[in-house]
């Protein structure tokens, strides 16, 4: 895990937020599950699985699920949620992964790649552990998010930045790597992936009214994450 972002320090608070927030429960997760589609009978790797909420949904839909995360505290929460239903490991996406090649039909990397400066080795590792024809589903901070929320910064420069956030009442800081869209697609191509789909989805219509900020009530989409399906 990056030295700068340590989910161990706010794992329970982050998990509580993730289970119910507009961004996770009513935007990122439904969008990722929609891209995953029919998962019955598939073996899926949940990359940076956190507290295991996506894994739980994949299991409910009939997949066999393996997950890993660099934070032991997040994994403890995932274990509490999933019991023995999913095979969970502590592993770092920036290091060689503890899985044999050709192991998974799909891998889902929800909101994790933006913590890494260099995507080359992680993407090569994910390609190695996917079966031929397998898919890598990614969600990351939208490349337009950093220039939109930080005045005067350069869109085209790959840049490290830190946001101070509040999770369920607890302060936490997250350090991301912004990169422009072409840097993402270059990294995918270098690792041998082709882009099957790019998605900028709407948030879920099931989002409770009180979770939707006033300035978003007149629209169904906002700039936050971008989604890719790679093969
Ligand atoms: C924003 S949370 C998302 C959790 C989960 N994917 C979800 O969407 O509910 C990011 C997760 O990525 C994990 N993470 C960050 N850097 C990582 C790395 N280098 N290797 C593995 N996991 C990492 C964090 O510990 C955290 O659990």
mmCIF file of N, CA, C and O in Angstrom, residues 16-31 111 202-217 219-222 224-225 227:
data_model
loop_
_atom_site.group_PDB
_atom_site.id
_atom_site.type_symbol
_atom_site.label_atom_id
_atom_site.label_comp_id
_atom_site.label_asym_id
_atom_site.label_seq_id
_atom_site.Cartn_x
_atom_site.Cartn_y
_atom_site.Cartn_z
ATOM 1 N N UNK A 16 -18.147 1.990 7.179
ATOM 2 C CA UNK A 16 -19.513 2.444 7.477
ATOM 3 C C UNK A 16 -19.980 3.418 6.390
ATOM 4 O O UNK A 16 -21.117 3.338 5.899
ATOM 5 N N UNK A 17 -19.094 4.304 5.997
ATOM 6 C CA UNK A 17 -19.408 5.279 4.946
ATOM 7 C C UNK A 17 -19.675 4.559 3.611
ATOM 8 O O UNK A 17 -20.639 4.833 2.907
ATOM 9 N N UNK A 18 -18.786 3.622 3.288
ATOM 10 C CA UNK A 18 -18.859 2.900 2.015
ATOM 11 C C UNK A 18 -20.177 2.124 1.887
ATOM 12 O O UNK A 18 -20.751 2.036 0.800
ATOM 13 N N UNK A 19 -20.655 1.569 3.008
ATOM 14 C CA UNK A 19 -21.874 0.742 2.957
ATOM 15 C C UNK A 19 -23.108 1.543 2.561
ATOM 16 O O UNK A 19 -24.042 0.995 1.997
ATOM 17 N N UNK A 20 -23.092 2.853 2.850
ATOM 18 C CA UNK A 20 -24.340 3.617 2.707
ATOM 19 C C UNK A 20 -24.212 4.891 1.857
ATOM 20 O O UNK A 20 -25.231 5.521 1.585
ATOM 21 N N UNK A 21 -23.008 5.283 1.463
ATOM 22 C CA UNK A 21 -22.852 6.616 0.856
ATOM 23 C C UNK A 21 -23.387 6.668 -0.569
ATOM 24 O O UNK A 21 -23.461 5.649 -1.270
ATOM 25 N N UNK A 22 -23.717 7.868 -0.998
ATOM 26 C CA UNK A 22 -24.121 8.074 -2.394
ATOM 27 C C UNK A 22 -23.023 7.577 -3.335
ATOM 28 O O UNK A 22 -23.281 6.853 -4.290
ATOM 29 N N UNK A 23 -21.765 7.977 -3.047
ATOM 30 C CA UNK A 23 -20.655 7.662 -3.958
ATOM 31 C C UNK A 23 -20.410 6.163 -4.109
ATOM 32 O O UNK A 23 -20.128 5.687 -5.205
ATOM 33 N N UNK A 24 -20.500 5.430 -2.997
ATOM 34 C CA UNK A 24 -20.198 3.998 -3.067
ATOM 35 C C UNK A 24 -21.460 3.157 -3.285
ATOM 36 O O UNK A 24 -21.537 2.386 -4.234
ATOM 37 N N UNK A 25 -22.430 3.317 -2.379
ATOM 38 C CA UNK A 25 -23.584 2.406 -2.397
ATOM 39 C C UNK A 25 -24.550 2.692 -3.537
ATOM 40 O O UNK A 25 -25.236 1.786 -4.010
ATOM 41 N N UNK A 26 -24.605 3.969 -3.985
ATOM 42 C CA UNK A 26 -25.614 4.316 -4.990
ATOM 43 C C UNK A 26 -24.997 4.853 -6.282
ATOM 44 O O UNK A 26 -25.696 5.444 -7.092
ATOM 45 N N UNK A 27 -23.694 4.652 -6.437
ATOM 46 C CA UNK A 27 -23.049 5.132 -7.664
ATOM 47 C C UNK A 27 -21.981 4.127 -8.114
ATOM 48 O O UNK A 27 -22.170 3.389 -9.087
ATOM 49 N N UNK A 28 -20.864 4.034 -7.365
ATOM 50 C CA UNK A 28 -19.789 3.154 -7.814
ATOM 51 C C UNK A 28 -20.215 1.690 -7.867
ATOM 52 O O UNK A 28 -20.011 1.012 -8.873
ATOM 53 N N UNK A 29 -20.818 1.208 -6.765
ATOM 54 C CA UNK A 29 -21.069 -0.241 -6.685
ATOM 55 C C UNK A 29 -22.129 -0.702 -7.692
ATOM 56 O O UNK A 29 -21.894 -1.675 -8.420
ATOM 57 N N UNK A 30 -23.281 -0.003 -7.786
ATOM 58 C CA UNK A 30 -24.242 -0.447 -8.799
ATOM 59 C C UNK A 30 -23.660 -0.395 -10.210
ATOM 60 O O UNK A 30 -23.950 -1.259 -11.043
ATOM 61 N N UNK A 31 -22.828 0.619 -10.481
ATOM 62 C CA UNK A 31 -22.244 0.723 -11.820
ATOM 63 C C UNK A 31 -21.289 -0.443 -12.078
ATOM 64 O O UNK A 31 -21.286 -1.046 -13.159
ATOM 65 N N UNK A 111 -11.899 1.496 -7.342
ATOM 66 C CA UNK A 111 -11.354 2.634 -6.587
ATOM 67 C C UNK A 111 -10.029 2.315 -5.910
ATOM 68 O O UNK A 111 -9.782 2.714 -4.782
ATOM 69 N N UNK A 202 -24.738 7.222 -14.602
ATOM 70 C CA UNK A 202 -25.540 8.008 -13.670
ATOM 71 C C UNK A 202 -25.499 7.368 -12.297
ATOM 72 O O UNK A 202 -25.112 6.206 -12.166
ATOM 73 N N UNK A 203 -25.875 8.128 -11.280
ATOM 74 C CA UNK A 203 -26.025 7.485 -9.975
ATOM 75 C C UNK A 203 -27.366 6.763 -9.928
ATOM 76 O O UNK A 203 -28.247 7.004 -10.752
ATOM 77 N N UNK A 204 -27.478 5.842 -8.962
ATOM 78 C CA UNK A 204 -28.650 4.969 -8.917
ATOM 79 C C UNK A 204 -29.917 5.754 -8.597
ATOM 80 O O UNK A 204 -29.922 6.617 -7.718
ATOM 81 N N UNK A 205 -30.976 5.388 -9.298
ATOM 82 C CA UNK A 205 -32.289 6.011 -9.030
ATOM 83 C C UNK A 205 -32.795 5.626 -7.649
ATOM 84 O O UNK A 205 -33.732 6.235 -7.132
ATOM 85 N N UNK A 206 -32.192 4.594 -7.076
ATOM 86 C CA UNK A 206 -32.620 4.173 -5.729
ATOM 87 C C UNK A 206 -31.956 4.986 -4.620
ATOM 88 O O UNK A 206 -32.234 4.769 -3.427
ATOM 89 N N UNK A 207 -31.093 5.929 -4.984
ATOM 90 C CA UNK A 207 -30.437 6.747 -3.946
ATOM 91 C C UNK A 207 -31.502 7.501 -3.144
ATOM 92 O O UNK A 207 -32.337 8.202 -3.723
ATOM 93 N N UNK A 208 -31.490 7.368 -1.808
ATOM 94 C CA UNK A 208 -32.463 8.118 -1.001
ATOM 95 C C UNK A 208 -32.303 9.619 -1.230
ATOM 96 O O UNK A 208 -31.163 10.107 -1.329
ATOM 97 N N UNK A 209 -33.413 10.310 -1.317
ATOM 98 C CA UNK A 209 -33.424 11.734 -1.619
ATOM 99 C C UNK A 209 -32.480 12.530 -0.718
ATOM 100 O O UNK A 209 -31.777 13.432 -1.173
ATOM 101 N N UNK A 210 -32.429 12.162 0.576
ATOM 102 C CA UNK A 210 -31.616 12.953 1.516
ATOM 103 C C UNK A 210 -30.115 12.781 1.261
ATOM 104 O O UNK A 210 -29.297 13.565 1.750
ATOM 105 N N UNK A 211 -29.721 11.757 0.490
ATOM 106 C CA UNK A 211 -28.289 11.572 0.192
ATOM 107 C C UNK A 211 -27.830 12.403 -1.001
ATOM 108 O O UNK A 211 -26.642 12.580 -1.222
ATOM 109 N N UNK A 212 -28.793 12.876 -1.795
ATOM 110 C CA UNK A 212 -28.428 13.587 -3.024
ATOM 111 C C UNK A 212 -28.343 15.081 -2.724
ATOM 112 O O UNK A 212 -29.340 15.699 -2.330
ATOM 113 N N UNK A 213 -27.138 15.687 -2.897
ATOM 114 C CA UNK A 213 -27.008 17.120 -2.629
ATOM 115 C C UNK A 213 -27.933 17.948 -3.531
ATOM 116 O O UNK A 213 -28.227 17.527 -4.654
ATOM 117 N N UNK A 214 -28.354 19.098 -3.016
ATOM 118 C CA UNK A 214 -29.293 19.964 -3.748
ATOM 119 C C UNK A 214 -28.834 20.213 -5.182
ATOM 120 O O UNK A 214 -29.619 20.140 -6.109
ATOM 121 N N UNK A 215 -27.520 20.495 -5.350
ATOM 122 C CA UNK A 215 -27.032 20.881 -6.685
ATOM 123 C C UNK A 215 -26.970 19.702 -7.664
ATOM 124 O O UNK A 215 -26.638 19.875 -8.833
ATOM 125 N N UNK A 216 -27.282 18.500 -7.200
ATOM 126 C CA UNK A 216 -27.309 17.351 -8.115
ATOM 127 C C UNK A 216 -28.725 16.871 -8.400
ATOM 128 O O UNK A 216 -28.927 15.975 -9.214
ATOM 129 N N UNK A 217 -29.693 17.491 -7.747
ATOM 130 C CA UNK A 217 -31.063 16.957 -7.855
ATOM 131 C C UNK A 217 -31.649 17.153 -9.253
ATOM 132 O O UNK A 217 -32.580 16.446 -9.626
ATOM 133 N N UNK A 219 -29.978 16.655 -12.046
ATOM 134 C CA UNK A 219 -29.215 15.882 -13.038
ATOM 135 C C UNK A 219 -29.039 14.461 -12.530
ATOM 136 O O UNK A 219 -29.189 14.212 -11.343
ATOM 137 N N UNK A 220 -28.702 13.534 -13.434
ATOM 138 C CA UNK A 220 -28.565 12.155 -12.963
ATOM 139 C C UNK A 220 -27.118 11.677 -12.996
ATOM 140 O O UNK A 220 -26.825 10.539 -12.647
ATOM 141 N N UNK A 221 -26.184 12.554 -13.440
ATOM 142 C CA UNK A 221 -24.778 12.151 -13.453
ATOM 143 C C UNK A 221 -23.920 13.295 -12.945
ATOM 144 O O UNK A 221 -24.325 14.460 -12.994
ATOM 145 N N UNK A 222 -22.745 12.965 -12.430
ATOM 146 C CA UNK A 222 -21.811 13.989 -11.966
ATOM 147 C C UNK A 222 -20.408 13.441 -12.152
ATOM 148 O O UNK A 222 -20.206 12.238 -12.289
ATOM 149 N N UNK A 224 -17.167 12.132 -11.024
ATOM 150 C CA UNK A 224 -16.482 11.597 -9.857
ATOM 151 C C UNK A 224 -15.565 10.459 -10.285
ATOM 152 O O UNK A 224 -14.351 10.568 -10.205
ATOM 153 N N UNK A 225 -16.148 9.375 -10.779
ATOM 154 C CA UNK A 225 -15.339 8.230 -11.193
ATOM 155 C C UNK A 225 -15.532 7.963 -12.678
ATOM 156 O O UNK A 225 -16.540 8.342 -13.272
ATOM 157 N N UNK A 227 -15.191 4.547 -15.417
ATOM 158 C CA UNK A 227 -15.182 3.079 -15.409
ATOM 159 C C UNK A 227 -14.673 2.565 -16.751
ATOM 160 O O UNK A 227 -15.028 3.110 -17.797
#
